Amino acid sequence: PNTALLSLILMLGTFFIAFFMRKFKNSRFLGGKARRIIGDFGIPISILVMVLVDYTITDTYTQKLNVPSGLSVTSPHKRGWFIHPMGSSGTFPMWMMFASAIPALLVFILIFMETQITTLIVSKKERKLLKGSGFHLDLLLIGTMGGLCALFGLPWLTAATVRSVTHVNALTVMSKAIAPGEKPKIEEVKEQRVTGVLIAALVGLSIVMGNMLRQIPLAVLFGIFLYMGVTSLTGIQLYERLLLIFMPSKHHPDHIYVVKVKTWRMNLFTCIQLACIVLLWVVKSTVASLAFPFVLIMTVPLRRFVLPRFFHDRELK
């Protein structure tokens, strides 16, 4: 029981400290530079504080991050660094090459949808990005890297929605001169490649930082994941429309989809989207999870052919 309670405290403590630091960035306390530093380093500060809390409590066990030591394959007694395309333990049957197209199609659907959805969310007009998005280039690079990673038994790559949105939010500059009661608006996004290179470098350096990473409780990481999930909801239209269901019409914001569409029809569309999300979650959480890519891709004809029968084209746009 003490372990469960302490893990819950570590998770919620990490989340609330990081979330408070993010809100503190737009407060009126301290100077502007100090607020920006505290806000930008909110996650490392929350991790450090909660790790120290866990370190001071010596009579309760908490599960720590499992970091393997050294650099080796996952199962060195089963395979080496290179995976032979024609089979590592005998001749690869010809029929199996064609049968592999079925799971390959499932993986393709997941990678395609994840990458494109992430790109669409990141490159919304509200973010005022100056550089174009590489929809086709991203797929080309991810497909090429996927083939190379398969030869070495490495995980396939795809765009991570939550982390990508969190990264963009960290690079977003909000307006400062606003009227009382008005929410800050996006001024610009610092579009550069330095943070991406540094992230990749730090991930590589994690090999030599194993002893330090093993001191981080898993509950602290769950708190960070919770923080990333909550903060990434900002700017997601579905989340905003979901909140509008429980809000009187007179308090609705002046968004175009609120002004141009009747409230009950907007709420109906939101409920349909929510039902699709619940269906996807149910399929993913049961033994039918293998059919998840097919259920996911079926949302495309639903939007393309079914919804236009009930909603006007202007409402859908």
XYZ file of C-alpha atoms in Angstrom:
317
model
C 0.000 0.000 0.000
C 2.818 2.448 0.815
C 4.397 1.782 -2.563
C 1.137 2.507 -4.381
C 0.549 5.693 -2.376
C 4.098 6.973 -2.878
C 3.962 6.190 -6.607
C 0.705 8.144 -6.896
C 2.230 11.091 -5.020
C 5.332 11.056 -7.236
C 3.249 10.942 -10.418
C 0.841 13.713 -9.421
C 3.645 15.783 -7.887
C 5.637 15.634 -11.113
C 2.593 16.586 -13.159
C 1.474 19.503 -10.993
C 4.968 20.982 -10.587
C 5.594 20.879 -14.349
C 2.100 22.238 -15.057
C 2.513 25.047 -12.503
C 5.901 25.990 -13.973
C 4.268 26.212 -17.404
C 1.528 28.505 -16.076
C 4.090 30.532 -14.128
C 5.702 31.499 -17.430
C 2.714 33.740 -18.252
C 2.218 35.099 -14.728
C 3.135 38.514 -13.352
C 5.667 37.325 -10.770
C 9.423 37.946 -11.115
C 10.946 39.309 -14.301
C 10.164 38.164 -17.804
C 13.517 36.398 -18.285
C 13.245 34.569 -14.955
C 9.705 33.429 -15.775
C 10.796 32.115 -19.169
C 13.683 30.153 -17.653
C 11.452 28.628 -14.978
C 8.749 27.809 -17.527
C 11.143 26.300 -20.070
C 12.859 24.088 -17.472
C 9.682 23.094 -15.653
C 9.931 19.412 -16.610
C 13.595 18.937 -15.508
C 12.821 20.801 -12.270
C 9.806 18.595 -11.535
C 11.809 15.433 -12.245
C 14.664 16.579 -9.986
C 12.323 17.504 -7.126
C 10.406 14.224 -7.226
C 13.587 12.129 -7.531
C 14.904 13.874 -4.398
C 11.608 13.164 -2.632
C 11.879 9.490 -3.560
C 15.538 9.423 -2.463
C 14.733 10.813 0.989
C 12.038 8.164 1.621
C 14.150 5.070 2.237
C 11.603 2.736 3.855
C 9.283 2.430 0.837
C 10.106 0.672 -2.435
C 9.353 2.289 -5.783
C 9.983 0.748 -9.175
C 12.824 2.459 -11.029
C 13.552 2.902 -14.714
C 15.152 -0.221 -16.190
C 18.154 0.799 -18.301
C 20.282 -2.059 -19.728
C 24.019 -1.712 -19.276
C 26.311 -1.725 -22.288
C 25.508 -1.762 -25.995
C 24.218 -5.071 -27.325
C 21.239 -6.654 -29.053
C 18.205 -7.585 -26.979
C 18.773 -11.350 -27.247
C 22.426 -11.962 -28.220
C 21.998 -15.749 -27.851
C 19.258 -15.726 -30.521
C 20.580 -13.335 -33.170
C 23.378 -10.995 -34.135
C 23.365 -7.371 -35.194
C 22.269 -8.078 -38.778
C 18.979 -9.787 -39.692
C 19.262 -11.610 -43.003
C 16.294 -10.732 -45.256
C 16.030 -14.298 -46.566
C 15.860 -15.855 -43.095
C 18.448 -16.432 -40.399
C 17.712 -20.115 -39.686
C 16.918 -21.754 -42.997
C 15.417 -21.012 -46.383
C 12.696 -18.382 -46.446
C 9.640 -19.889 -48.240
C 8.393 -18.056 -51.294
C 4.781 -18.079 -50.078
C 5.777 -16.391 -46.842
C 7.105 -13.411 -48.791
C 3.635 -12.787 -50.216
C 1.930 -13.580 -46.897
C 4.091 -10.939 -45.223
C 2.287 -8.311 -47.284
C -0.752 -8.633 -44.976
C 0.956 -7.550 -41.726
C 3.010 -5.083 -43.771
C -0.235 -3.437 -44.913
C -1.403 -3.141 -41.300
C 1.866 -1.531 -40.230
C 1.764 0.796 -43.245
C -1.713 2.043 -42.297
C -0.598 2.804 -38.745
C 2.617 4.555 -39.780
C 0.888 6.534 -42.535
C -1.984 7.715 -40.333
C 0.260 8.524 -37.363
C 2.711 10.510 -39.476
C 0.118 12.453 -41.448
C -2.070 13.242 -38.450
C 0.949 14.496 -36.514
C 2.032 16.689 -39.416
C -1.475 18.138 -39.782
C -1.704 18.980 -36.075
C 1.760 20.531 -35.940
C 1.329 22.607 -39.116
C -2.038 24.188 -38.306
C -2.631 27.724 -39.558
C -2.956 29.003 -35.992
C 0.733 28.276 -35.375
C 1.759 30.697 -38.158
C 4.591 28.492 -39.410
C 6.727 30.037 -42.149
C 8.399 26.887 -43.448
C 6.375 24.310 -45.319
C 5.561 20.826 -44.058
C 7.161 17.807 -45.685
C 4.186 15.463 -45.989
C 5.759 13.397 -48.778
C 9.377 13.797 -47.664
C 8.528 12.613 -44.147
C 6.906 9.445 -45.490
C 9.864 8.823 -47.811
C 12.377 9.146 -44.984
C 10.314 7.086 -42.542
C 9.800 4.333 -45.139
C 13.508 4.255 -45.984
C 14.541 4.225 -42.339
C 11.977 1.507 -41.630
C 13.594 -0.765 -44.212
C 17.081 -0.102 -42.833
C 15.985 -0.592 -39.224
C 14.382 -3.932 -40.101
C 17.743 -5.213 -41.353
C 19.258 -4.610 -37.917
C 16.264 -5.614 -35.805
C 15.638 -2.041 -34.674
C 12.192 -0.509 -33.967
C 10.391 1.168 -36.855
C 10.199 4.935 -36.781
C 7.116 7.093 -36.975
C 6.049 10.542 -35.897
C 5.098 10.749 -32.211
C 2.035 12.979 -31.926
C 2.216 13.927 -28.239
C 5.967 14.542 -28.214
C 5.842 16.476 -31.488
C 3.062 18.743 -30.225
C 4.932 19.238 -26.927
C 8.066 20.154 -28.871
C 6.203 22.728 -30.970
C 4.520 24.171 -27.872
C 7.933 24.632 -26.260
C 9.106 26.604 -29.313
C 5.965 28.751 -29.499
C 6.185 32.441 -28.576
C 2.951 33.861 -27.158
C 1.842 37.502 -27.289
C 2.547 39.657 -24.236
C 0.582 42.876 -24.837
C -2.958 41.611 -24.301
C -6.080 43.170 -22.841
C -7.235 42.115 -19.351
C -9.087 38.805 -19.531
C -7.884 38.058 -23.064
C -5.938 34.870 -23.705
C -2.401 35.141 -25.133
C -2.172 34.438 -28.859
C 0.573 32.797 -30.881
C 3.060 35.270 -32.322
C 5.522 32.850 -33.897
C 7.204 29.477 -33.619
C 10.994 29.301 -33.480
C 11.529 27.065 -36.515
C 15.032 25.571 -36.306
C 16.811 22.226 -36.137
C 19.015 22.783 -33.087
C 16.581 21.271 -30.585
C 16.053 18.188 -32.761
C 19.800 17.600 -33.045
C 20.281 18.088 -29.295
C 17.436 15.674 -28.504
C 19.001 13.016 -30.743
C 22.420 13.620 -29.155
C 21.033 13.300 -25.622
C 19.213 10.086 -26.543
C 22.543 8.701 -27.752
C 24.310 9.865 -24.577
C 21.744 7.994 -22.487
C 23.918 4.914 -23.071
C 26.606 6.347 -20.770
C 24.105 7.878 -18.315
C 22.566 4.572 -17.263
C 23.485 4.861 -13.565
C 21.808 8.258 -13.314
C 18.687 7.239 -15.260
C 18.212 4.178 -13.045
C 17.497 6.496 -10.106
C 14.321 7.851 -11.750
C 11.120 6.153 -10.511
C 8.676 4.998 -13.160
C 5.952 6.996 -11.418
C 7.855 10.196 -12.216
C 7.890 9.242 -15.903
C 4.148 8.570 -15.770
C 3.725 12.091 -14.406
C 5.681 13.477 -17.364
C 3.548 11.458 -19.793
C 0.414 12.814 -18.101
C 1.767 16.353 -18.411
C 2.584 15.887 -22.097
C -0.862 14.467 -22.788
C -2.721 17.251 -20.982
C -0.681 20.098 -22.461
C -0.928 18.670 -25.985
C -4.732 19.009 -25.808
C -4.339 22.768 -26.149
C -5.361 23.815 -29.644
C -7.025 20.475 -30.487
C -10.423 21.435 -31.939
C -12.111 18.207 -30.828
C -11.152 18.901 -27.208
C -12.371 22.496 -27.460
C -15.694 21.414 -28.981
C -16.076 18.746 -26.300
C -15.862 21.439 -23.624
C -18.443 23.540 -25.480
C -21.044 20.784 -24.985
C -21.111 21.609 -21.262
C -20.986 25.376 -21.771
C -23.969 27.729 -22.354
C -24.125 29.130 -25.876
C -23.706 32.705 -24.660
C -20.247 31.817 -23.346
C -19.044 30.178 -26.569
C -15.960 31.778 -28.180
C -16.136 33.463 -31.575
C -14.521 30.600 -33.479
C -15.627 30.131 -37.076
C -17.009 26.635 -36.429
C -19.080 28.069 -33.552
C -20.445 31.071 -35.452
C -21.127 29.347 -38.792
C -22.608 26.074 -37.471
C -25.669 25.553 -35.306
C -24.802 24.478 -31.784
C -26.755 21.211 -31.806
C -25.223 20.149 -35.127
C -21.743 21.000 -33.875
C -22.378 18.917 -30.748
C -23.710 16.048 -32.883
C -20.527 16.021 -34.955
C -18.443 16.083 -31.757
C -20.361 13.104 -30.355
C -19.767 11.143 -33.578
C -16.040 11.815 -33.312
C -16.075 10.812 -29.651
C -17.879 7.569 -30.517
C -15.180 6.779 -33.098
C -12.473 7.341 -30.486
C -14.249 5.051 -28.014
C -14.592 2.380 -30.717
C -10.878 2.603 -31.538
C -9.985 2.367 -27.861
C -12.232 -0.679 -27.334
C -10.758 -2.463 -30.367
C -7.202 -1.666 -29.273
C -7.836 -2.922 -25.722
C -9.315 -6.306 -26.664
C -8.229 -9.413 -28.539
C -9.466 -7.694 -31.708
C -6.491 -5.309 -31.580
C -5.060 -6.874 -34.754
C -7.964 -5.276 -36.624
C -7.130 -1.831 -35.232
C -5.518 -0.539 -38.470
C -8.575 -1.556 -40.514
C -10.956 0.131 -38.064
C -8.750 3.214 -38.131
C -8.690 3.439 -41.926
C -12.491 3.043 -42.022
C -12.789 6.508 -40.488
C -11.692 7.880 -43.868
C -14.745 6.627 -45.850
C -16.900 7.586 -42.859
C -15.755 11.177 -43.195
C -15.688 11.124 -46.991
C -18.965 9.412 -47.881
C -21.195 8.952 -44.808
C -20.985 12.261 -42.943
C -21.728 14.388 -46.067
C -25.182 12.759 -46.101
C -25.988 14.332 -42.726
C -23.892 17.510 -42.736
C -23.473 20.247 -45.313
C -20.076 20.669 -46.911
C -19.757 24.100 -45.308
C -20.340 22.582 -41.858
C -17.743 19.870 -42.352
C -15.137 22.388 -43.440
